[in-house]
mmCIF file with all atom_site columns, C-alpha atoms in Angstrom:
data_model
loop_
_atom_site.group_PDB
_atom_site.id
_atom_site.type_symbol
_atom_site.label_atom_id
_atom_site.label_alt_id
_atom_site.label_comp_id
_atom_site.label_asym_id
_atom_site.label_entity_id
_atom_site.label_seq_id
_atom_site.pdbx_PDB_ins_code
_atom_site.Cartn_x
_atom_site.Cartn_y
_atom_site.Cartn_z
_atom_site.occupancy
_atom_site.B_iso_or_equiv
_atom_site.pdbx_formal_charge
_atom_site.auth_seq_id
_atom_site.auth_comp_id
_atom_site.auth_asym_id
_atom_site.auth_atom_id
_atom_site.pdbx_PDB_model_num
ATOM 1   C CA . MET A 1 1   ? 143.448 126.928 142.634 1.00 0.00 ? 1   MET A CA 1
ATOM 2   C CA . THR A 1 2   ? 146.659 127.647 140.773 1.00 0.00 ? 2   THR A CA 1
ATOM 3   C CA . ASN A 1 3   ? 147.815 126.585 137.348 1.00 0.00 ? 3   ASN A CA 1
ATOM 4   C CA . ASP A 1 4   ? 151.278 125.843 138.691 1.00 0.00 ? 4   ASP A CA 1
ATOM 5   C CA . ARG A 1 5   ? 152.176 122.519 137.089 1.00 0.00 ? 5   ARG A CA 1
ATOM 6   C CA . ARG A 1 6   ? 155.124 120.251 137.726 1.00 0.00 ? 6   ARG A CA 1
ATOM 7   C CA . VAL A 1 7   ? 156.127 116.855 136.462 1.00 0.00 ? 7   VAL A CA 1
ATOM 8   C CA . LEU A 1 8   ? 156.901 114.531 139.357 1.00 0.00 ? 8   LEU A CA 1
ATOM 9   C CA . VAL A 1 9   ? 158.873 111.368 138.692 1.00 0.00 ? 9   VAL A CA 1
ATOM 10  C CA . HIS A 1 10  ? 158.538 108.441 141.082 1.00 0.00 ? 10  HIS A CA 1
ATOM 11  C CA . PRO A 1 11  ? 160.642 105.279 141.213 1.00 0.00 ? 11  PRO A CA 1
ATOM 12  C CA . ASP A 1 12  ? 157.681 102.919 140.790 1.00 0.00 ? 12  ASP A CA 1
ATOM 13  C CA . LYS A 1 13  ? 153.901 102.618 140.558 1.00 0.00 ? 13  LYS A CA 1
ATOM 14  C CA . LYS A 1 14  ? 153.444 102.200 144.323 1.00 0.00 ? 14  LYS A CA 1
ATOM 15  C CA . ALA A 1 15  ? 155.334 105.414 145.073 1.00 0.00 ? 15  ALA A CA 1
ATOM 16  C CA . MET A 1 16  ? 153.423 107.265 142.363 1.00 0.00 ? 16  MET A CA 1
ATOM 17  C CA . THR A 1 17  ? 149.978 106.091 143.486 1.00 0.00 ? 17  THR A CA 1
ATOM 18  C CA . GLY A 1 18  ? 150.817 106.877 147.116 1.00 0.00 ? 18  GLY A CA 1
ATOM 19  C CA . SER A 1 19  ? 151.953 110.376 146.176 1.00 0.00 ? 19  SER A CA 1
ATOM 20  C CA . VAL A 1 20  ? 148.855 111.053 144.068 1.00 0.00 ? 20  VAL A CA 1
ATOM 21  C CA . ALA A 1 21  ? 146.621 109.672 146.832 1.00 0.00 ? 21  ALA A CA 1
ATOM 22  C CA . ALA A 1 22  ? 148.212 112.018 149.387 1.00 0.00 ? 22  ALA A CA 1
ATOM 23  C CA . ARG A 1 23  ? 147.774 115.037 147.117 1.00 0.00 ? 23  ARG A CA 1
ATOM 24  C CA . PHE A 1 24  ? 144.190 114.000 146.317 1.00 0.00 ? 24  PHE A CA 1
ATOM 25  C CA . LEU A 1 25  ? 143.288 113.719 150.014 1.00 0.00 ? 25  LEU A CA 1
ATOM 26  C CA . THR A 1 26  ? 144.906 117.078 150.793 1.00 0.00 ? 26  THR A CA 1
ATOM 27  C CA . LYS A 1 27  ? 143.020 118.736 147.935 1.00 0.00 ? 27  LYS A CA 1
ATOM 28  C CA . LEU A 1 28  ? 139.691 117.228 149.054 1.00 0.00 ? 28  LEU A CA 1
ATOM 29  C CA . VAL A 1 29  ? 140.184 118.479 152.609 1.00 0.00 ? 29  VAL A CA 1
ATOM 30  C CA . ASP A 1 30  ? 141.077 121.944 151.280 1.00 0.00 ? 30  ASP A CA 1
ATOM 31  C CA . ILE A 1 31  ? 138.002 122.037 149.024 1.00 0.00 ? 31  ILE A CA 1
ATOM 32  C CA . LEU A 1 32  ? 135.697 120.885 151.814 1.00 0.00 ? 32  LEU A CA 1
ATOM 33  C CA . ASP A 1 33  ? 137.103 123.614 154.075 1.00 0.00 ? 33  ASP A CA 1
ATOM 34  C CA . GLU A 1 34  ? 135.784 126.150 151.534 1.00 0.00 ? 34  GLU A CA 1
ATOM 35  C CA . GLU A 1 35  ? 132.767 124.441 149.958 1.00 0.00 ? 35  GLU A CA 1
ATOM 36  C CA . GLU A 1 36  ? 129.768 122.431 151.133 1.00 0.00 ? 36  GLU A CA 1
ATOM 37  C CA . THR A 1 37  ? 130.518 119.546 148.757 1.00 0.00 ? 37  THR A CA 1
ATOM 38  C CA . ALA A 1 38  ? 133.256 118.285 146.448 1.00 0.00 ? 38  ALA A CA 1
ATOM 39  C CA . ASN A 1 39  ? 132.792 116.533 143.111 1.00 0.00 ? 39  ASN A CA 1
ATOM 40  C CA . VAL A 1 40  ? 135.226 113.881 141.898 1.00 0.00 ? 40  VAL A CA 1
ATOM 41  C CA . VAL A 1 41  ? 135.190 112.418 138.389 1.00 0.00 ? 41  VAL A CA 1
ATOM 42  C CA . LEU A 1 42  ? 136.481 108.845 138.341 1.00 0.00 ? 42  LEU A CA 1
ATOM 43  C CA . THR A 1 43  ? 138.177 106.809 135.666 1.00 0.00 ? 43  THR A CA 1
ATOM 44  C CA . GLY A 1 44  ? 138.728 103.109 135.224 1.00 0.00 ? 44  GLY A CA 1
ATOM 45  C CA . GLY A 1 45  ? 141.748 101.415 133.750 1.00 0.00 ? 45  GLY A CA 1
ATOM 46  C CA . THR A 1 46  ? 144.539 100.321 136.050 1.00 0.00 ? 46  THR A CA 1
ATOM 47  C CA . VAL A 1 47  ? 146.080 103.518 137.432 1.00 0.00 ? 47  VAL A CA 1
ATOM 48  C CA . GLY A 1 48  ? 142.837 105.203 138.575 1.00 0.00 ? 48  GLY A CA 1
ATOM 49  C CA . PRO A 1 49  ? 141.681 102.321 140.786 1.00 0.00 ? 49  PRO A CA 1
ATOM 50  C CA . SER A 1 50  ? 145.269 101.850 142.030 1.00 0.00 ? 50  SER A CA 1
ATOM 51  C CA . ILE A 1 51  ? 145.284 105.461 143.224 1.00 0.00 ? 51  ILE A CA 1
ATOM 52  C CA . LEU A 1 52  ? 141.928 104.930 144.937 1.00 0.00 ? 52  LEU A CA 1
ATOM 53  C CA . ALA A 1 53  ? 143.284 101.803 146.637 1.00 0.00 ? 53  ALA A CA 1
ATOM 54  C CA . ALA A 1 54  ? 146.192 103.927 147.898 1.00 0.00 ? 54  ALA A CA 1
ATOM 55  C CA . VAL A 1 55  ? 143.641 106.468 149.193 1.00 0.00 ? 55  VAL A CA 1
ATOM 56  C CA . ASN A 1 56  ? 141.903 103.626 151.025 1.00 0.00 ? 56  ASN A CA 1
ATOM 57  C CA . GLU A 1 57  ? 145.196 102.478 152.568 1.00 0.00 ? 57  GLU A CA 1
ATOM 58  C CA . SER A 1 58  ? 146.225 105.994 153.609 1.00 0.00 ? 58  SER A CA 1
ATOM 59  C CA . ALA A 1 59  ? 146.179 106.975 157.274 1.00 0.00 ? 59  ALA A CA 1
ATOM 60  C CA . ALA A 1 60  ? 144.755 110.326 156.083 1.00 0.00 ? 60  ALA A CA 1
ATOM 61  C CA . ARG A 1 61  ? 141.700 108.675 154.496 1.00 0.00 ? 61  ARG A CA 1
ATOM 62  C CA . ASP A 1 62  ? 139.483 109.438 157.474 1.00 0.00 ? 62  ASP A CA 1
ATOM 63  C CA . SER A 1 63  ? 140.391 113.145 157.442 1.00 0.00 ? 63  SER A CA 1
ATOM 64  C CA . VAL A 1 64  ? 137.844 113.559 154.628 1.00 0.00 ? 64  VAL A CA 1
ATOM 65  C CA . ASP A 1 65  ? 134.132 113.885 155.337 1.00 0.00 ? 65  ASP A CA 1
ATOM 66  C CA . TRP A 1 66  ? 133.117 111.464 152.592 1.00 0.00 ? 66  TRP A CA 1
ATOM 67  C CA . THR A 1 67  ? 129.421 112.241 153.127 1.00 0.00 ? 67  THR A CA 1
ATOM 68  C CA . ARG A 1 68  ? 130.103 115.577 151.407 1.00 0.00 ? 68  ARG A CA 1
ATOM 69  C CA . VAL A 1 69  ? 131.847 114.107 148.358 1.00 0.00 ? 69  VAL A CA 1
ATOM 70  C CA . HIS A 1 70  ? 130.043 113.206 145.120 1.00 0.00 ? 70  HIS A CA 1
ATOM 71  C CA . PHE A 1 71  ? 131.618 110.672 142.782 1.00 0.00 ? 71  PHE A CA 1
ATOM 72  C CA . TRP A 1 72  ? 130.894 110.746 139.047 1.00 0.00 ? 72  TRP A CA 1
ATOM 73  C CA . PHE A 1 73  ? 132.101 108.287 136.414 1.00 0.00 ? 73  PHE A CA 1
ATOM 74  C CA . GLY A 1 74  ? 133.874 109.807 133.429 1.00 0.00 ? 74  GLY A CA 1
ATOM 75  C CA . ASP A 1 75  ? 133.537 106.629 131.391 1.00 0.00 ? 75  ASP A CA 1
ATOM 76  C CA . GLU A 1 76  ? 132.125 103.148 131.718 1.00 0.00 ? 76  GLU A CA 1
ATOM 77  C CA . ARG A 1 77  ? 131.935 99.844  129.895 1.00 0.00 ? 77  ARG A CA 1
ATOM 78  C CA . TRP A 1 78  ? 128.503 98.646  128.710 1.00 0.00 ? 78  TRP A CA 1
ATOM 79  C CA . LEU A 1 79  ? 128.420 95.492  130.843 1.00 0.00 ? 79  LEU A CA 1
ATOM 80  C CA . PRO A 1 80  ? 126.066 94.043  133.479 1.00 0.00 ? 80  PRO A CA 1
ATOM 81  C CA . HIS A 1 81  ? 126.064 95.518  136.987 1.00 0.00 ? 81  HIS A CA 1
ATOM 82  C CA . GLY A 1 82  ? 128.800 93.937  139.111 1.00 0.00 ? 82  GLY A CA 1
ATOM 83  C CA . ASP A 1 83  ? 130.860 92.729  136.150 1.00 0.00 ? 83  ASP A CA 1
ATOM 84  C CA . PRO A 1 84  ? 134.548 92.829  137.152 1.00 0.00 ? 84  PRO A CA 1
ATOM 85  C CA . GLU A 1 85  ? 135.356 94.722  133.931 1.00 0.00 ? 85  GLU A CA 1
ATOM 86  C CA . ARG A 1 86  ? 133.036 97.630  134.829 1.00 0.00 ? 86  ARG A CA 1
ATOM 87  C CA . ASN A 1 87  ? 134.780 100.716 136.165 1.00 0.00 ? 87  ASN A CA 1
ATOM 88  C CA . ASP A 1 88  ? 132.236 101.108 138.950 1.00 0.00 ? 88  ASP A CA 1
ATOM 89  C CA . THR A 1 89  ? 133.029 97.588  140.166 1.00 0.00 ? 89  THR A CA 1
ATOM 90  C CA . THR A 1 90  ? 136.775 98.243  140.353 1.00 0.00 ? 90  THR A CA 1
ATOM 91  C CA . VAL A 1 91  ? 136.269 101.669 141.949 1.00 0.00 ? 91  VAL A CA 1
ATOM 92  C CA . ARG A 1 92  ? 133.880 100.274 144.552 1.00 0.00 ? 92  ARG A CA 1
ATOM 93  C CA . THR A 1 93  ? 136.334 97.501  145.404 1.00 0.00 ? 93  THR A CA 1
ATOM 94  C CA . ALA A 1 94  ? 139.273 99.921  145.585 1.00 0.00 ? 94  ALA A CA 1
ATOM 95  C CA . LEU A 1 95  ? 137.648 102.648 147.701 1.00 0.00 ? 95  LEU A CA 1
ATOM 96  C CA . LEU A 1 96  ? 133.907 103.244 147.740 1.00 0.00 ? 96  LEU A CA 1
ATOM 97  C CA . ASP A 1 97  ? 133.018 100.062 149.638 1.00 0.00 ? 97  ASP A CA 1
ATOM 98  C CA . HIS A 1 98  ? 135.444 101.123 152.392 1.00 0.00 ? 98  HIS A CA 1
ATOM 99  C CA . ILE A 1 99  ? 134.316 104.693 153.097 1.00 0.00 ? 99  ILE A CA 1
ATOM 100 C CA . ASP A 1 100 ? 131.167 106.252 154.507 1.00 0.00 ? 100 ASP A CA 1
ATOM 101 C CA . VAL A 1 101 ? 129.821 107.728 151.274 1.00 0.00 ? 101 VAL A CA 1
ATOM 102 C CA . PRO A 1 102 ? 126.038 107.871 150.831 1.00 0.00 ? 102 PRO A CA 1
ATOM 103 C CA . ALA A 1 103 ? 124.748 105.784 147.918 1.00 0.00 ? 103 ALA A CA 1
ATOM 104 C CA . GLU A 1 104 ? 123.086 108.879 146.445 1.00 0.00 ? 104 GLU A CA 1
ATOM 105 C CA . ASN A 1 105 ? 126.528 110.517 146.174 1.00 0.00 ? 105 ASN A CA 1
ATOM 106 C CA . VAL A 1 106 ? 127.798 107.826 143.797 1.00 0.00 ? 106 VAL A CA 1
ATOM 107 C CA . HIS A 1 107 ? 126.627 108.621 140.283 1.00 0.00 ? 107 HIS A CA 1
ATOM 108 C CA . ALA A 1 108 ? 127.306 105.444 138.321 1.00 0.00 ? 108 ALA A CA 1
ATOM 109 C CA . MET A 1 109 ? 126.422 105.028 134.662 1.00 0.00 ? 109 MET A CA 1
ATOM 110 C CA . GLY A 1 110 ? 123.767 102.538 133.634 1.00 0.00 ? 110 GLY A CA 1
ATOM 111 C CA . ALA A 1 111 ? 124.568 98.870  133.209 1.00 0.00 ? 111 ALA A CA 1
ATOM 112 C CA . SER A 1 112 ? 123.636 96.674  130.259 1.00 0.00 ? 112 SER A CA 1
ATOM 113 C CA . ASP A 1 113 ? 121.239 94.691  132.454 1.00 0.00 ? 113 ASP A CA 1
ATOM 114 C CA . ALA A 1 114 ? 119.508 97.768  133.921 1.00 0.00 ? 114 ALA A CA 1
ATOM 115 C CA . GLY A 1 115 ? 116.598 97.518  131.522 1.00 0.00 ? 115 GLY A CA 1
#
């Protein structure tokens, strides 16, 4: 992995999320060529799930062996499971519900109704 950084400017959100999704998918494939598993830390908000939706819509989505990818949540709202304001709800809707990722590879934070 290099520390070569560039600022890329895109004309709009759709172009930006599509570009990030393509780079994300390429990086995952590269990592999985070298390692047994890959770990991805997720965020909520609006841009993170929009990028994941672009991943879901990408023709390259199925080039990743999602059974070897672990998803971790970097932050979460203290709300009941399934609440539309929870990051795990938006992330599941954007991508996780559409790929073949084992449930044990999705490391969600506890919900307020979990007990």
